[in-house]
Each structure stands twice: as C-alpha cells, then as structure tokens.
Short mmCIF file of C-alpha atoms in Angstrom, two decimals:
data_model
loop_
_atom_site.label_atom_id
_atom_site.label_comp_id
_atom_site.label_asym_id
_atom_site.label_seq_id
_atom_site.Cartn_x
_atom_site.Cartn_y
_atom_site.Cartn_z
CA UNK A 1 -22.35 -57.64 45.51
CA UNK A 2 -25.47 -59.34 44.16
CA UNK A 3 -28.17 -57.57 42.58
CA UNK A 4 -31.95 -57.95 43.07
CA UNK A 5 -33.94 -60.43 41.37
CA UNK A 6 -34.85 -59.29 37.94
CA UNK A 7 -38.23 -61.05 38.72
CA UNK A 8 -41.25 -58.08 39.44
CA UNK A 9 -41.25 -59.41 43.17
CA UNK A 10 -37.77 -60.44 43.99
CA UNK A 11 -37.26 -62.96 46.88
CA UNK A 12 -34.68 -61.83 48.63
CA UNK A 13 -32.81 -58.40 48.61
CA UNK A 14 -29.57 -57.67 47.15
CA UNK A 15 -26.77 -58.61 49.64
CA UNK A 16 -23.82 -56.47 49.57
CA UNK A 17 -20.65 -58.50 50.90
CA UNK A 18 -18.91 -55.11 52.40
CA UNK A 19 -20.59 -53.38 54.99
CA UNK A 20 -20.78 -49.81 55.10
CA UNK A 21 -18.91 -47.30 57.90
CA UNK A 22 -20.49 -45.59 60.81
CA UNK A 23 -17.80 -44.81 62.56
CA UNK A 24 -17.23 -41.42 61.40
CA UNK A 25 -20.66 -40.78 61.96
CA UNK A 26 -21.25 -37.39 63.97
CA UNK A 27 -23.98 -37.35 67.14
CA UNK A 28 -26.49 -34.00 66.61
CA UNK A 29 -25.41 -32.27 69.63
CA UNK A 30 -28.77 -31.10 71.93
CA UNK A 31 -30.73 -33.19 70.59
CA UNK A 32 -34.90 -33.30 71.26
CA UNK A 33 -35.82 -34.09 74.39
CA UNK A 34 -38.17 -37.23 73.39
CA UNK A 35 -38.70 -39.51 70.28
CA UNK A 36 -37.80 -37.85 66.84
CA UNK A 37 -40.63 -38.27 64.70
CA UNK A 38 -39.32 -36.14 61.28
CA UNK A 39 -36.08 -34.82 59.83
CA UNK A 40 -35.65 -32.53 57.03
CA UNK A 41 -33.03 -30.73 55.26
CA UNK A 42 -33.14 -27.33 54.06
CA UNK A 43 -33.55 -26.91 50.35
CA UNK A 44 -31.27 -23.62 50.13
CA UNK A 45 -28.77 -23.90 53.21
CA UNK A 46 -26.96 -26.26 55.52
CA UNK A 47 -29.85 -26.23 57.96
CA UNK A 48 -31.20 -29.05 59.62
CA UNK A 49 -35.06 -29.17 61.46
CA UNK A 50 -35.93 -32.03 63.47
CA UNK A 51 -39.84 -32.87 64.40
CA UNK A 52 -40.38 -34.42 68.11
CA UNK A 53 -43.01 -35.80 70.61
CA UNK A 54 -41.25 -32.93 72.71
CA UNK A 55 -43.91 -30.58 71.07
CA UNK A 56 -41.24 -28.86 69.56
CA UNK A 57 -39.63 -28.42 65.81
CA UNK A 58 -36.25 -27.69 66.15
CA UNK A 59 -33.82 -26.31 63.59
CA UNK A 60 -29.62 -26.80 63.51
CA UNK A 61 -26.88 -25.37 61.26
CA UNK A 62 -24.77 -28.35 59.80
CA UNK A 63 -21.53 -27.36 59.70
CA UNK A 64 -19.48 -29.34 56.70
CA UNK A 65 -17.63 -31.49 59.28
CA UNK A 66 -20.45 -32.39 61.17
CA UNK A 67 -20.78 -30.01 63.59
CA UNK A 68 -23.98 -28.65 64.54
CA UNK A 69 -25.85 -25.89 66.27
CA UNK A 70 -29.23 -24.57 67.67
CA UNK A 71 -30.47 -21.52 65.93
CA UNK A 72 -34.13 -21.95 66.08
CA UNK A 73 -37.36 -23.60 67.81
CA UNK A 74 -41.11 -23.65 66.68
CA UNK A 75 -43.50 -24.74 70.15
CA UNK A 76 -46.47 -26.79 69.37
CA UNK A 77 -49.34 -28.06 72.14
CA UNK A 78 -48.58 -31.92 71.17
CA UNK A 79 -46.24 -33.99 69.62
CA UNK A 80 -44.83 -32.54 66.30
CA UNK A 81 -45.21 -35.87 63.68
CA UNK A 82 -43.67 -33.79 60.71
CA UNK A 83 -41.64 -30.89 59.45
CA UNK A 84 -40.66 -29.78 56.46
CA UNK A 85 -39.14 -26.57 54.35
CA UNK A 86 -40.05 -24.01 51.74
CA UNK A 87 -38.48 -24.04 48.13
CA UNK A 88 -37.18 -20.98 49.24
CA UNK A 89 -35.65 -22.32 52.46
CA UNK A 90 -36.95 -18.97 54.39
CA UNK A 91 -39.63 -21.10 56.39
CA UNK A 92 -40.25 -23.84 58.59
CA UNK A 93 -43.34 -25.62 59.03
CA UNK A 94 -44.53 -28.40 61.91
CA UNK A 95 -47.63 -29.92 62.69
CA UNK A 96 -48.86 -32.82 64.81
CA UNK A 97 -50.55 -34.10 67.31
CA UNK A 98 -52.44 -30.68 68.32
CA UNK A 99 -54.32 -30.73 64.81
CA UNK A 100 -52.45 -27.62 63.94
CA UNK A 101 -49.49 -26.65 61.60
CA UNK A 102 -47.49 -23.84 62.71
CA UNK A 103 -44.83 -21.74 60.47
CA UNK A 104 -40.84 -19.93 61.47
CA UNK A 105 -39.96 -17.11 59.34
CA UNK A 106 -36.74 -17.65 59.27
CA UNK A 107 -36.25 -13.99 58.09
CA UNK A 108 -38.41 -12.66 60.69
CA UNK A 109 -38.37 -14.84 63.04
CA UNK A 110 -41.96 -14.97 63.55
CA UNK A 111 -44.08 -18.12 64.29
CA UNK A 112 -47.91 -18.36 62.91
CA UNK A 113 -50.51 -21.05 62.78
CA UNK A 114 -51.22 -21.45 59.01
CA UNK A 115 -53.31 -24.97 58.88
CA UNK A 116 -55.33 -26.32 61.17
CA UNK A 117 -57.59 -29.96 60.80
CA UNK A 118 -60.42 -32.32 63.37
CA UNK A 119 -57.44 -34.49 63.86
CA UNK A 120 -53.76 -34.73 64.63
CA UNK A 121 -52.10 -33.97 61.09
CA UNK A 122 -49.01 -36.45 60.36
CA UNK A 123 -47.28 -34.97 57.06
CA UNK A 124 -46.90 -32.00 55.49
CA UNK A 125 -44.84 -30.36 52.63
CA UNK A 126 -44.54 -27.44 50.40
CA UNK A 127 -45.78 -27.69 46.50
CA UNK A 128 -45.74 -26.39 43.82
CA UNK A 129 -49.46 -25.39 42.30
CA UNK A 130 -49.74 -24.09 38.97
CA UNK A 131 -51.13 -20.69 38.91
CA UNK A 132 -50.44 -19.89 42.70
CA UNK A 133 -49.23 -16.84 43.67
CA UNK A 134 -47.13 -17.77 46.25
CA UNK A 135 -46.44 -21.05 48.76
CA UNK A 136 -48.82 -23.31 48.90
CA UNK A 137 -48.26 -25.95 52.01
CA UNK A 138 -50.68 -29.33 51.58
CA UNK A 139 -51.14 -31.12 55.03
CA UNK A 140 -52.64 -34.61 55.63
CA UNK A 141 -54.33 -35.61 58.35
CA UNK A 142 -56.16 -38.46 60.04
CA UNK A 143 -59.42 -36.82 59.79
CA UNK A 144 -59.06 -38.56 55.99
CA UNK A 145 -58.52 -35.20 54.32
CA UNK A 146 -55.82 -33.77 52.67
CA UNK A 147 -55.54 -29.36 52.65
CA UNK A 148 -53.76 -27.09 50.43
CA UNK A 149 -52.98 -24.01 52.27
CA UNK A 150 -52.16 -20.42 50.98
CA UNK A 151 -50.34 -18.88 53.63
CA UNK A 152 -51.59 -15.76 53.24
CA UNK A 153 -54.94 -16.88 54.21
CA UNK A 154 -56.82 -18.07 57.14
CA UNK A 155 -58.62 -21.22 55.45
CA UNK A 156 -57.59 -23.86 53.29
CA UNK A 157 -57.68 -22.62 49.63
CA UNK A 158 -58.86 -26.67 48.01
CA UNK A 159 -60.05 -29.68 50.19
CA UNK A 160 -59.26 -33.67 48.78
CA UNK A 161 -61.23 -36.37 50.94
CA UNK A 162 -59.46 -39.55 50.54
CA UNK A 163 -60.78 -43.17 51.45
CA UNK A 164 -58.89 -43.30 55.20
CA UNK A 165 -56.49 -41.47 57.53
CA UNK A 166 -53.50 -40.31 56.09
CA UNK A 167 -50.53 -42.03 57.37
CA UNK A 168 -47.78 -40.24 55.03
CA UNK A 169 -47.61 -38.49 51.59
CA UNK A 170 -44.55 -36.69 49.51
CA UNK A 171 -44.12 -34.71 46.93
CA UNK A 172 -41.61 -33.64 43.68
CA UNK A 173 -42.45 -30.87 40.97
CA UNK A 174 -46.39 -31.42 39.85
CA UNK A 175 -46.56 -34.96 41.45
CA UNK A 176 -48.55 -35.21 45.08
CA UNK A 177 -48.39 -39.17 46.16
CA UNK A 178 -50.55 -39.62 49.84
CA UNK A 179 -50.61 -42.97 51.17
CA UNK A 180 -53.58 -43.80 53.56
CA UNK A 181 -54.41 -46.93 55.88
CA UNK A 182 -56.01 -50.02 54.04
CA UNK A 183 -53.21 -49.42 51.62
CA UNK A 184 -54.68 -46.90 49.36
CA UNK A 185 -52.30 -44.74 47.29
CA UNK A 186 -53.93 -41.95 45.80
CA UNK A 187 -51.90 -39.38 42.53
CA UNK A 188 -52.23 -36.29 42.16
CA UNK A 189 -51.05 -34.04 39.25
CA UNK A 190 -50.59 -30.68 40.68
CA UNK A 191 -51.49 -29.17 37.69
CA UNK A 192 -55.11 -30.12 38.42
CA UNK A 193 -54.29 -30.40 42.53
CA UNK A 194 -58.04 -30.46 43.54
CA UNK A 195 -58.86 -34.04 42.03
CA UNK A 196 -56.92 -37.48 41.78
CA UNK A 197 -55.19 -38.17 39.12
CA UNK A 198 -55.37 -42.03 40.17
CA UNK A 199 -56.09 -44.02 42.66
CA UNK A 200 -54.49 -47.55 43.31
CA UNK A 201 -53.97 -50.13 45.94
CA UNK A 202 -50.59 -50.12 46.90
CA UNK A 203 -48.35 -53.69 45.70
CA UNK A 204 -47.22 -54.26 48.86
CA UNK A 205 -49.49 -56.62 50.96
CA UNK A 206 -49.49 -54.47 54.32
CA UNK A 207 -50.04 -51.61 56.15
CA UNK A 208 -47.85 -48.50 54.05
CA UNK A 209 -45.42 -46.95 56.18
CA UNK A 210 -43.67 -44.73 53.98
CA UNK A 211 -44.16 -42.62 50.42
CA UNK A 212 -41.06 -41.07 48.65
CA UNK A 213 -41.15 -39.60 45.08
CA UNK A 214 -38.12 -40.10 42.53
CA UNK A 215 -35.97 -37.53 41.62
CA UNK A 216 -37.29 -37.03 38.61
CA UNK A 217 -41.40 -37.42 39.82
CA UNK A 218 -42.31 -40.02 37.25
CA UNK A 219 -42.96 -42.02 39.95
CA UNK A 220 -42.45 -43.20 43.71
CA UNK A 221 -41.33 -45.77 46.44
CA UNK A 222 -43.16 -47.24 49.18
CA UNK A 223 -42.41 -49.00 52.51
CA UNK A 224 -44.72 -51.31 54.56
CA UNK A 225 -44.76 -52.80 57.90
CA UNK A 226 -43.83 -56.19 56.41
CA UNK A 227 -40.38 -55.10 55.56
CA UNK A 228 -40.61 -54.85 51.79
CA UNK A 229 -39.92 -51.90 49.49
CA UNK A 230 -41.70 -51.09 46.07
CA UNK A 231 -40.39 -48.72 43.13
CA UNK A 232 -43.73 -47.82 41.32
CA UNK A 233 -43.95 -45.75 38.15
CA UNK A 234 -47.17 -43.30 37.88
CA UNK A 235 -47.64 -44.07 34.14
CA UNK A 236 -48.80 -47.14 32.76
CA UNK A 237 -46.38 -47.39 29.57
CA UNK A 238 -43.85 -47.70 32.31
CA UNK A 239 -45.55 -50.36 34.78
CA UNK A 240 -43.03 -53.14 33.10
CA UNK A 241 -40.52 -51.60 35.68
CA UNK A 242 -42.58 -51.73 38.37
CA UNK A 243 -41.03 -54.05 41.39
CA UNK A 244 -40.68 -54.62 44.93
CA UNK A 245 -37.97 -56.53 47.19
CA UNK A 246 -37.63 -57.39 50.91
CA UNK A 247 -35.50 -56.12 53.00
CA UNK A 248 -35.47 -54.83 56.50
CA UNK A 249 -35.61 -58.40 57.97
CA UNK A 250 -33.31 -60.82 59.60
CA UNK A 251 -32.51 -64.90 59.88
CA UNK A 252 -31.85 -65.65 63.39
CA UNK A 253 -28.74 -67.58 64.41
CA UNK A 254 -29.47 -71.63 63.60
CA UNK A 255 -32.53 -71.23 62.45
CA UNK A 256 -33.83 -71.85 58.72
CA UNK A 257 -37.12 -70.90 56.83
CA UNK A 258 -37.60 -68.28 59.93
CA UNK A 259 -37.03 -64.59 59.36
CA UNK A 260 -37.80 -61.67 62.06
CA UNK A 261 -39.88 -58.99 59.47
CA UNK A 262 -39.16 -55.18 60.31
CA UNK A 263 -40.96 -51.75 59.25
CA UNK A 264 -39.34 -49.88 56.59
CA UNK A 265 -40.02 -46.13 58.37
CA UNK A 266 -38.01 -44.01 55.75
CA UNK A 267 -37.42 -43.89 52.09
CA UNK A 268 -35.20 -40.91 51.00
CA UNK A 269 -33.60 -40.10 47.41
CA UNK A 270 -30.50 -38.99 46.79
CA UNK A 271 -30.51 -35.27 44.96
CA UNK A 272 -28.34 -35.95 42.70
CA UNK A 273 -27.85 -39.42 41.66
CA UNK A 274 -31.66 -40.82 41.64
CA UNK A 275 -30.84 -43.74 44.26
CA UNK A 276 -32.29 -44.26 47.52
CA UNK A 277 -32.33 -45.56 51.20
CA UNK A 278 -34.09 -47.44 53.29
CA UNK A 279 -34.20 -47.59 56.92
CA UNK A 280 -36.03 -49.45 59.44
CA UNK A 281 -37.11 -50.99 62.96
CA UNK A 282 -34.00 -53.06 62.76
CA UNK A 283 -32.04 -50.22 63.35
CA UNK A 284 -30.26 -50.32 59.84
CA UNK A 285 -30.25 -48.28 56.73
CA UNK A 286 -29.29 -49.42 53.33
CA UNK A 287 -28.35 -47.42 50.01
CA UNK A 288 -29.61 -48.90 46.85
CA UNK A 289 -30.13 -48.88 43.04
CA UNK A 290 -33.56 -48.94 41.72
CA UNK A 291 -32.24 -48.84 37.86
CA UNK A 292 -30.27 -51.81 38.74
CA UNK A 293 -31.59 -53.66 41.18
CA UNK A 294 -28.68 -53.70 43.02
CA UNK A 295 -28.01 -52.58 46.88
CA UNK A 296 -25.01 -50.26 46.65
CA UNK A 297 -24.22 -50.82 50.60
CA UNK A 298 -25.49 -51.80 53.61
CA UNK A 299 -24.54 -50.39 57.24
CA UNK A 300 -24.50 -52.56 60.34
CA UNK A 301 -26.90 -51.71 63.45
CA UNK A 302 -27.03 -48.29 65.04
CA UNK A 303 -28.26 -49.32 68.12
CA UNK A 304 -32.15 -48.40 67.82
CA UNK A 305 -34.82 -48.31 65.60
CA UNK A 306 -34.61 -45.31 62.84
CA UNK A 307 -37.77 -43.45 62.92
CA UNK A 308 -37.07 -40.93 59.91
CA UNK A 309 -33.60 -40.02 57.42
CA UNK A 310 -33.04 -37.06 54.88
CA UNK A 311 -30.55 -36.40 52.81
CA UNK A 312 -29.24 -32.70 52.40
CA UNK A 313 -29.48 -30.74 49.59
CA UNK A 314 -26.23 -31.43 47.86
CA UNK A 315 -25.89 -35.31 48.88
CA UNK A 316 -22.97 -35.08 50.79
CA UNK A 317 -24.52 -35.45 54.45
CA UNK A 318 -27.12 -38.45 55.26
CA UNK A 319 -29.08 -38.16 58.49
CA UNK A 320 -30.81 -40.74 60.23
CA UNK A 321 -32.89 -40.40 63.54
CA UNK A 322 -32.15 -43.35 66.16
CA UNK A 323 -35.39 -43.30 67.74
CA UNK A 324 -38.09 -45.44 69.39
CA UNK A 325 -40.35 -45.63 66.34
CA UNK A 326 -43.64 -47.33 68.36
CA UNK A 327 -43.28 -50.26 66.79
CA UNK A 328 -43.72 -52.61 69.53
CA UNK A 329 -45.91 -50.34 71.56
CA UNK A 330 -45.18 -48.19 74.77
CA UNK A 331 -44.27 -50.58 77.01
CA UNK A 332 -40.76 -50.55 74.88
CA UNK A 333 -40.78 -46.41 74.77
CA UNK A 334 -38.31 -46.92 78.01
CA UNK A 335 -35.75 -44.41 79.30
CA UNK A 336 -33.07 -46.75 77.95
CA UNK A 337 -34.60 -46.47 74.49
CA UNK A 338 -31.84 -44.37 72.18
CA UNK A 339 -33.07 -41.01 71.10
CA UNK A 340 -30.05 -38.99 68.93
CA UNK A 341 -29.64 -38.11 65.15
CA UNK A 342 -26.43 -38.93 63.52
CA UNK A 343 -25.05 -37.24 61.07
CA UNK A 344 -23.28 -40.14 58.14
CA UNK A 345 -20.60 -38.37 55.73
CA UNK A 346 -21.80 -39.88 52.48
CA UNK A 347 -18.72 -41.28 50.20
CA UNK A 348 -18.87 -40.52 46.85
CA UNK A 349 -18.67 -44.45 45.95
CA UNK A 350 -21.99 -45.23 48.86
CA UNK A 351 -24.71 -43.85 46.80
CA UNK A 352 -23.27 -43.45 43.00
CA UNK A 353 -25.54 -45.39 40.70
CA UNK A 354 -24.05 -48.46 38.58
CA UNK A 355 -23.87 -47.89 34.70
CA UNK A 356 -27.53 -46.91 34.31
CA UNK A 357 -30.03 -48.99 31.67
CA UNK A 358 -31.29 -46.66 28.80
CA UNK A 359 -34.24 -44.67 29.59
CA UNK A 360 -35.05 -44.31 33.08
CA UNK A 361 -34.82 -42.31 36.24
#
C-alpha cells in the first residue's frame, strides 16, 4: 500500500493494492421505507437507529452476527435528516424536515417534542455542558442558528447565530464543530458553549458536506462536495499537521487527465483506534490513517451512493446506508435507486492504525 503525500495537500490519495471484503456483509432486515438520511449507534448497547425521508426514526437490536430486529419507532411530520443517542443510551432523538426534534424514552417508551426551530433542522447530538444538570441536546438548523436544549424545559436554554444554514455539525467531550454553507466552520469549547471559540473558513475549496471530531477532540475532519477530505487540528501549535487528500473520485476507462469528482457524505472514527472512514456518492467507503497518511483499505462498489455510516460502540460492526443521497437531483431518486443498510464485520487488521508517530491522536 502507498501512503498519502507527506505534502499539506496531497495529490492523490493513498492507493491500497488489496481491496477490502463485502461479502460477508449483512442486509438490515425491514429496512425504511424511503432514502436513509442518518445512522447512529448506541453509545451503551447493540442498538442501531436509522433517520429516513419516511418521517420516521427507527431503532434495531444488532445482534453480534449481524442479525437485526425492530424494537422501536419515533413518527415525525417530514423527513427525519438526523438521529442521534444519549451518553446514557436511554434516549433517542430525530429531527428534520418538520422543524421539530422529537425524543424515545427508551425506558418509558414515551415520545416528546423537545426542540423546535423556523426551519427544517438537519443535525443534532447530545453534549456535554459544563455545569448542566442533566442532557443537554444542541440542534442546527437552516434558519442559521444553532440551540442547546435542556430537556426538561420547553425553550432552548442558549441560542448561537452563525453566518449561514447549518448543513452538519459533531461533537466529542467539550468540543462542538458546526459546519455551515459558504464553507464556514465555526469551534466551540463547551466549557463556554454560548460563544465561538473560533471561527475559520474551511481548507477545502467547496461546499462542506460532512464534520467529524477525533477521538480524542483536539480536532476534526471534513468532507466536501469536491471529493476531498481534510484532518484539521483546533489548536494552532498543532496546524503543522494540518492536511487534506482526494479521494472519492474516479479515472474513467482510456481516458487521462479526466477524473469523475464525488461527495464525501460521511466521515466516522473508529472508537478505539483513532482512524477513520470515508464514504461517498461513488458508492464506496474507505478506512484510513490520519497519523500516517496511509489508507488502511479500500472496498469495491456497493451498488449506490452511501448517504451516512457509524461505527458501533466497540468497533467491531461498521454500517453504511446505500441510499440515494440527492446528489444528482430528483430526477435520479427512481424506484430502482437502492435503499438498504448493511451491516460490514470489521477485521481486526481493516481499521488498526500503523506504528503511530510520537505525539498525536
């Protein structure tokens, strides 16, 4: 395998010369009925929920073979663009296109509206807020605001207006990263979670697609339209390791100096070893090595674009969503258009990192 460039912009992505195996891969069995915008995997147990344009969050028990079933459903009044869990994995929250974000007690079984924005909301996650009393859930919306919610109140507890709509945002211990249209990336330290921390343009040249923190939230990735990837560190004594590669693109068959240039929809850390995939509109997903600079492996076409992947808690199960991601508009959102999440046994050689460099991540 050959690593990245060692340049701060490499030119071409690390090849690996032995592709990865799907075919033990395990189909999600009922899947949504439409286009899966969101996966996430509980914190705390072998559950599974899945957002979709079905208006519905849906929630599966992963069995350690594969094996999955239904135990839960959260109903929304639009397409659900996110989902995600509490540290304590006893609740489930979507939200989408209906402006609202709704909560499952898991324990109780209940289902309550706990946000609420002017626009559709597209991401939302639990944090962790110094001095809270309980879970706090921050949602971001495209009315250009971002909320911080106490759910055991009716209206948002601290307000941050950012510069444009909120297209995604993630977050790991006291580090908040949202990422808005006109590439704005905005910091937060939730220490202080009702002001920036900092404020930068993003280093990739095009629309971001995608925000994931590292492992160890000294800093983040993030994926653009143009099919390009970017490991950036929050603190400047550490911007010498800053980089970003391309990948998610393809050379057509006798052609040269031509490449087709895909979204990369979902960046997703490994728990336990620090690397991290990629996945895109090309309908492949790739595990890789920010220390090094190296892909660890690369997995052949799935047969559809990947709209969203998670890893669970302990590493051992990757999921990937094969599902019409808009990128080409709706005239390609046909019947014929794939719409399943698999379920990829994760080796323990696929995503192990190579001897690491001193000092980081």
């Amino acid at each position: 395998m050959s690593a990245f460039s060692l340049s701060n912009t490499s030119s071409a992505a690390a090849q690996s010369n032995t592709p990865g195996d799907i075919s033990k891969d395990v189909v999600l069995t009922n899947p949504p009925e439409d286009g899966i915008s969101d996966v996430a995997f509980s914190p705390t147990h072998d559950f599974l929920a899945l957002a979709s344009w079905d208006k519905q969050v849906r929630i599966y028990e992963i069995s350690a073979t594969g094996e999955s079933k239904p135990q839960a459903k959260i109903d929304h009044e639009g397409p659900v663009l996110t989902c995600c869990w509490s540290k304590d994995g006893t609740k489930v929250v979507g939200a989408g296109a209906d402006k609202a974000a709704r909560m499952l007690d898991l324990q109780t079984n209940a289902t309550t509206q706990v946000a609420e924005h002017a626009q559709p909301i597209r991401c939302a996650r639990f944090v962790e807020v110094s001095g809270a009393a309980g879970p706090i859930l921050v949602t971001g919306s495209w009315d250009k605001t971002v909320k911080y919610w106490d759910l055991r109140q009716q209206q948002a507890i601290a307000n941050l207006d950012c510069q444009e709509r909120v297209y995604t945002l993630d977050s790991k211990n006291k580090l908040l990263v949202i990422g808005t249209a006109d590439r704005y990336i905005n910091i937060v330290n939730l220490d202080q979670p009702g002001k920036f921390y900092k404020t930068l343009q993003s280093p990739l040249k095009w629309q971001t697609r995608v925000v994931s923190c590292f492992t160890d939230a000294t800093g983040f990735a993030v994926g653009s339209i143009e099919g390009r990837c970017a490991i950036q560190y929050v603190e400047e004594k550490d911007a010498s390791a800053n980089f970003s590669f391309k990948c998610h693109r393809q050379t057509p068959a006798n052609t040269r100096d031509v490449s087709n240039v895909y979204s990369v929809n979902a960046i997703s850390f490994h728990p336990e070893h620090g690397t991290f995939s990629t996945a895109g509109s090309d309908g492949t997903f790739h595990f890789w090595d920010g220390n090094a600079k190296h892909r660890l492996k690369g997995y052949p076409e799935v047969g559809g674009t990947i709209s969203a992947t998670a890893f669970n808690r302990t590493g051992s199960i990757f999921a990937y969503a094969v599902s019409y991601d808009w990128s080409k508009g709706y005239a390609m959102n046909t019947p014929q258009a794939p719409n399943k999440l698999m379920l990829h046994p994760v080796q323990p050689d696929e995503c192990k990192p190579r001897a690491k460099p001193a000092g980081k991540r």
